Amino acid sequence: MGASSRAMVLLAALALADAAFAADCPIEKASYREAETGVELVFSAASGENTPVSHGFRSEIGSFKLDGHVMFDPEIERPVGMLMNNCPDGDVTGATIAACTIWKGIVYGIDEMTGHVDLLPPEGADAPDAILLPGFGPAVLSSVVGKGMETAPWDVFEFKGCAA
Protein backbone atom coordinates (compact mmCIF):
# COMPACT_ATOMS: atom_id res chain seq x y z
CA MET A 1 0.00 0.00 0.00
CA GLY A 2 1.46 3.35 -1.09
CA ALA A 3 1.65 6.48 1.02
CA SER A 4 -1.31 8.08 -0.73
CA SER A 5 -3.45 4.96 -0.17
CA ARG A 6 -2.55 4.92 3.54
CA ALA A 7 -3.45 8.61 3.76
CA MET A 8 -6.83 7.95 2.15
CA VAL A 9 -7.53 5.09 4.58
CA LEU A 10 -6.54 7.30 7.51
CA LEU A 11 -8.79 10.15 6.31
CA ALA A 12 -11.70 7.75 5.86
CA ALA A 13 -11.15 6.35 9.37
CA LEU A 14 -11.05 9.87 10.84
CA ALA A 15 -14.27 10.80 9.03
CA LEU A 16 -15.97 7.68 10.40
CA ALA A 17 -14.71 8.47 13.91
CA ASP A 18 -16.10 12.03 13.69
CA ALA A 19 -19.44 10.74 12.41
CA ALA A 20 -19.65 8.21 15.23
CA PHE A 21 -18.78 10.92 17.75
CA ALA A 22 -21.52 13.21 16.38
CA ALA A 23 -24.04 10.39 16.75
CA ASP A 24 -23.17 10.14 20.47
CA CYS A 25 -23.80 13.85 21.08
CA PRO A 26 -27.22 15.49 21.53
CA ILE A 27 -27.69 18.46 19.19
CA GLU A 28 -28.02 20.89 22.10
CA LYS A 29 -24.43 20.11 23.16
CA ALA A 30 -22.85 20.09 19.69
CA SER A 31 -20.48 22.58 18.16
CA TYR A 32 -19.70 22.98 14.48
CA ARG A 33 -16.90 24.66 12.52
CA GLU A 34 -16.82 26.09 9.03
CA ALA A 35 -13.60 25.05 7.26
CA GLU A 36 -12.76 28.16 5.21
CA THR A 37 -12.87 30.85 7.92
CA GLY A 38 -13.07 28.82 11.14
CA VAL A 39 -16.42 30.37 12.14
CA GLU A 40 -18.07 28.17 14.76
CA LEU A 41 -21.65 27.51 15.81
CA VAL A 42 -22.17 26.35 19.39
CA PHE A 43 -25.61 24.91 20.09
CA SER A 44 -27.38 25.06 23.46
CA ALA A 45 -30.68 23.96 24.94
CA ALA A 46 -33.75 26.00 24.04
CA SER A 47 -34.65 28.84 26.34
CA GLY A 48 -37.55 27.20 28.18
CA GLU A 49 -40.70 25.09 28.08
CA ASN A 50 -43.20 27.66 26.83
CA THR A 51 -41.21 29.09 23.97
CA PRO A 52 -41.40 28.61 20.21
CA VAL A 53 -37.59 28.35 20.14
CA SER A 54 -36.47 24.78 19.49
CA HIS A 55 -32.69 25.35 19.58
CA GLY A 56 -30.32 28.05 20.71
CA PHE A 57 -26.85 28.69 19.30
CA ARG A 58 -24.14 31.30 19.33
CA SER A 59 -21.23 32.30 17.14
CA GLU A 60 -18.29 34.68 17.19
CA ILE A 61 -17.25 36.30 13.94
CA GLY A 62 -14.35 38.68 14.35
CA SER A 63 -15.15 40.89 17.34
CA PHE A 64 -18.89 40.20 17.08
CA LYS A 65 -20.60 37.90 19.57
CA LEU A 66 -23.76 36.73 17.84
CA ASP A 67 -26.82 34.96 19.23
CA GLY A 68 -29.02 32.64 17.27
CA HIS A 69 -32.08 30.51 17.62
CA VAL A 70 -34.11 28.05 15.61
CA MET A 71 -37.91 28.03 15.57
CA PHE A 72 -40.17 25.63 13.72
CA ASP A 73 -42.27 27.54 11.19
CA PRO A 74 -45.62 25.74 10.87
CA GLU A 75 -46.47 27.57 7.62
CA ILE A 76 -43.56 26.04 5.72
CA GLU A 77 -43.05 23.09 8.09
CA ARG A 78 -39.34 23.76 8.43
CA PRO A 79 -36.93 24.82 11.20
CA VAL A 80 -35.93 28.43 10.54
CA GLY A 81 -32.73 29.75 12.07
CA MET A 82 -31.78 33.34 12.76
CA LEU A 83 -28.35 34.70 13.67
CA MET A 84 -28.57 38.14 15.26
CA ASN A 85 -26.28 40.95 16.32
CA ASN A 86 -27.34 43.02 19.36
CA CYS A 87 -31.08 42.50 19.00
CA PRO A 88 -33.07 44.06 21.85
CA ASP A 89 -34.78 41.78 24.35
CA GLY A 90 -38.51 41.67 24.85
CA ASP A 91 -41.40 42.38 22.52
CA VAL A 92 -40.01 44.15 19.45
CA THR A 93 -41.33 44.84 15.98
CA GLY A 94 -40.49 42.92 12.84
CA ALA A 95 -38.54 45.90 11.49
CA THR A 96 -36.35 46.01 14.62
CA ILE A 97 -35.62 42.28 14.38
CA ALA A 98 -34.89 42.57 10.65
CA ALA A 99 -32.39 45.36 11.31
CA CYS A 100 -30.31 43.24 13.70
CA THR A 101 -30.61 39.91 11.85
CA ILE A 102 -27.41 38.80 10.12
CA TRP A 103 -28.79 35.59 8.56
CA LYS A 104 -32.17 33.87 8.40
CA GLY A 105 -32.94 30.59 6.70
CA ILE A 106 -33.88 26.93 6.91
CA VAL A 107 -31.44 24.77 8.90
CA TYR A 108 -30.50 21.35 7.56
CA GLY A 109 -28.52 18.46 9.04
CA ILE A 110 -26.23 16.31 6.86
CA ASP A 111 -25.36 12.63 7.33
CA GLU A 112 -21.90 12.41 5.79
CA MET A 113 -21.93 8.61 5.48
CA THR A 114 -25.04 8.53 3.30
CA GLY A 115 -25.00 12.08 1.96
CA HIS A 116 -28.58 12.41 3.19
CA VAL A 117 -29.72 15.98 3.91
CA ASP A 118 -32.65 16.39 6.29
CA LEU A 119 -34.16 19.04 8.52
CA LEU A 120 -32.33 19.89 11.75
CA PRO A 121 -33.25 17.23 14.32
CA PRO A 122 -35.18 18.20 17.46
CA GLU A 123 -33.52 18.88 20.80
CA GLY A 124 -32.44 15.61 22.44
CA ALA A 125 -31.72 13.89 19.11
CA ASP A 126 -28.22 12.96 17.96
CA ALA A 127 -26.26 15.79 16.41
CA PRO A 128 -25.88 15.56 12.63
CA ASP A 129 -22.40 15.21 11.11
CA ALA A 130 -22.71 18.64 9.51
CA ILE A 131 -25.08 21.60 9.41
CA LEU A 132 -26.13 23.37 6.21
CA LEU A 133 -27.21 27.02 6.43
CA PRO A 134 -28.12 28.07 2.86
CA GLY A 135 -27.02 31.60 2.02
CA PHE A 136 -25.12 32.03 5.30
CA GLY A 137 -21.80 33.16 3.80
CA PRO A 138 -23.17 35.87 1.49
CA ALA A 139 -25.49 37.14 4.25
CA VAL A 140 -22.60 37.49 6.70
CA LEU A 141 -20.34 39.14 4.13
CA SER A 142 -22.98 41.73 3.23
CA SER A 143 -23.71 42.58 6.88
CA VAL A 144 -21.90 44.83 9.35
CA VAL A 145 -20.26 41.67 10.71
CA GLY A 146 -18.62 40.87 7.37
CA LYS A 147 -17.29 44.34 6.57
CA GLY A 148 -13.72 43.45 7.58
CA MET A 149 -13.73 39.92 6.20
CA GLU A 150 -11.76 39.04 3.08
CA THR A 151 -13.44 35.66 2.66
CA ALA A 152 -17.04 34.72 3.32
CA PRO A 153 -17.75 31.66 5.41
CA TRP A 154 -19.18 28.73 3.51
CA ASP A 155 -22.68 27.42 4.23
CA VAL A 156 -21.56 24.03 5.63
CA PHE A 157 -20.40 23.54 9.22
CA GLU A 158 -18.72 20.25 10.20
CA PHE A 159 -19.23 18.65 13.62
CA LYS A 160 -16.40 19.80 15.90
CA GLY A 161 -17.22 18.53 19.38
CA CYS A 162 -19.63 17.90 22.18
CA ALA A 163 -19.89 19.92 25.40
CA ALA A 164 -19.76 17.98 28.64
mmCIF file of N, CA and C in Angstrom, residues 46-56 69-74 78-80:
data_model
loop_
_atom_site.group_PDB
_atom_site.id
_atom_site.type_symbol
_atom_site.label_atom_id
_atom_site.label_comp_id
_atom_site.label_asym_id
_atom_site.label_seq_id
_atom_site.Cartn_x
_atom_site.Cartn_y
_atom_site.Cartn_z
ATOM 1 N N ALA A 46 -32.791 24.917 24.276
ATOM 2 C CA ALA A 46 -33.751 25.997 24.038
ATOM 3 C C ALA A 46 -33.967 26.772 25.332
ATOM 4 N N SER A 47 -34.563 27.933 25.209
ATOM 5 C CA SER A 47 -34.648 28.844 26.344
ATOM 6 C C SER A 47 -35.768 28.557 27.332
ATOM 7 N N GLY A 48 -36.521 27.501 27.190
ATOM 8 C CA GLY A 48 -37.549 27.200 28.175
ATOM 9 C C GLY A 48 -38.673 26.357 27.606
ATOM 10 N N GLU A 49 -39.595 25.964 28.478
ATOM 11 C CA GLU A 49 -40.699 25.090 28.076
ATOM 12 C C GLU A 49 -41.732 25.778 27.196
ATOM 13 N N ASN A 50 -42.122 26.967 27.536
ATOM 14 C CA ASN A 50 -43.203 27.656 26.825
ATOM 15 C C ASN A 50 -42.656 28.674 25.834
ATOM 16 N N THR A 51 -41.800 28.211 24.954
ATOM 17 C CA THR A 51 -41.207 29.090 23.966
ATOM 18 C C THR A 51 -41.284 28.427 22.595
ATOM 19 N N PRO A 52 -41.415 29.210 21.553
ATOM 20 C CA PRO A 52 -41.402 28.613 20.212
ATOM 21 C C PRO A 52 -39.992 28.240 19.752
ATOM 22 N N VAL A 53 -38.975 28.642 20.512
ATOM 23 C CA VAL A 53 -37.592 28.354 20.145
ATOM 24 C C VAL A 53 -37.295 26.876 20.385
ATOM 25 N N SER A 54 -36.789 26.203 19.360
ATOM 26 C CA SER A 54 -36.471 24.784 19.493
ATOM 27 C C SER A 54 -34.994 24.531 19.754
ATOM 28 N N HIS A 55 -34.136 25.467 19.371
ATOM 29 C CA HIS A 55 -32.691 25.350 19.580
ATOM 30 C C HIS A 55 -32.111 26.750 19.787
ATOM 31 N N GLY A 56 -31.085 26.825 20.596
ATOM 32 C CA GLY A 56 -30.317 28.052 20.715
ATOM 33 C C GLY A 56 -28.926 27.786 20.171
ATOM 34 N N HIS A 69 -31.079 31.472 17.174
ATOM 35 C CA HIS A 69 -32.079 30.507 17.616
ATOM 36 C C HIS A 69 -32.724 29.867 16.393
ATOM 37 N N VAL A 70 -33.362 28.755 16.639
ATOM 38 C CA VAL A 70 -34.111 28.050 15.608
ATOM 39 C C VAL A 70 -35.538 27.899 16.116
ATOM 40 N N MET A 71 -36.490 28.210 15.254
ATOM 41 C CA MET A 71 -37.910 28.030 15.569
ATOM 42 C C MET A 71 -38.553 27.264 14.423
ATOM 43 N N PHE A 72 -39.444 26.367 14.754
ATOM 44 C CA PHE A 72 -40.169 25.632 13.720
ATOM 45 C C PHE A 72 -41.254 26.537 13.163
ATOM 46 N N ASP A 73 -41.258 26.720 11.841
ATOM 47 C CA ASP A 73 -42.266 27.543 11.185
ATOM 48 C C ASP A 73 -43.368 26.630 10.666
ATOM 49 N N PRO A 74 -44.556 26.654 11.283
ATOM 50 C CA PRO A 74 -45.624 25.745 10.869
ATOM 51 C C PRO A 74 -46.148 26.016 9.457
ATOM 52 N N ARG A 78 -40.791 23.840 8.436
ATOM 53 C CA ARG A 78 -39.335 23.757 8.434
ATOM 54 C C ARG A 78 -38.770 24.499 9.649
ATOM 55 N N PRO A 79 -37.595 24.062 10.144
ATOM 56 C CA PRO A 79 -36.929 24.823 11.205
ATOM 57 C C PRO A 79 -36.212 26.028 10.586
ATOM 58 N N VAL A 80 -36.521 27.202 11.067
ATOM 59 C CA VAL A 80 -35.931 28.426 10.538
ATOM 60 C C VAL A 80 -34.977 28.998 11.590
#
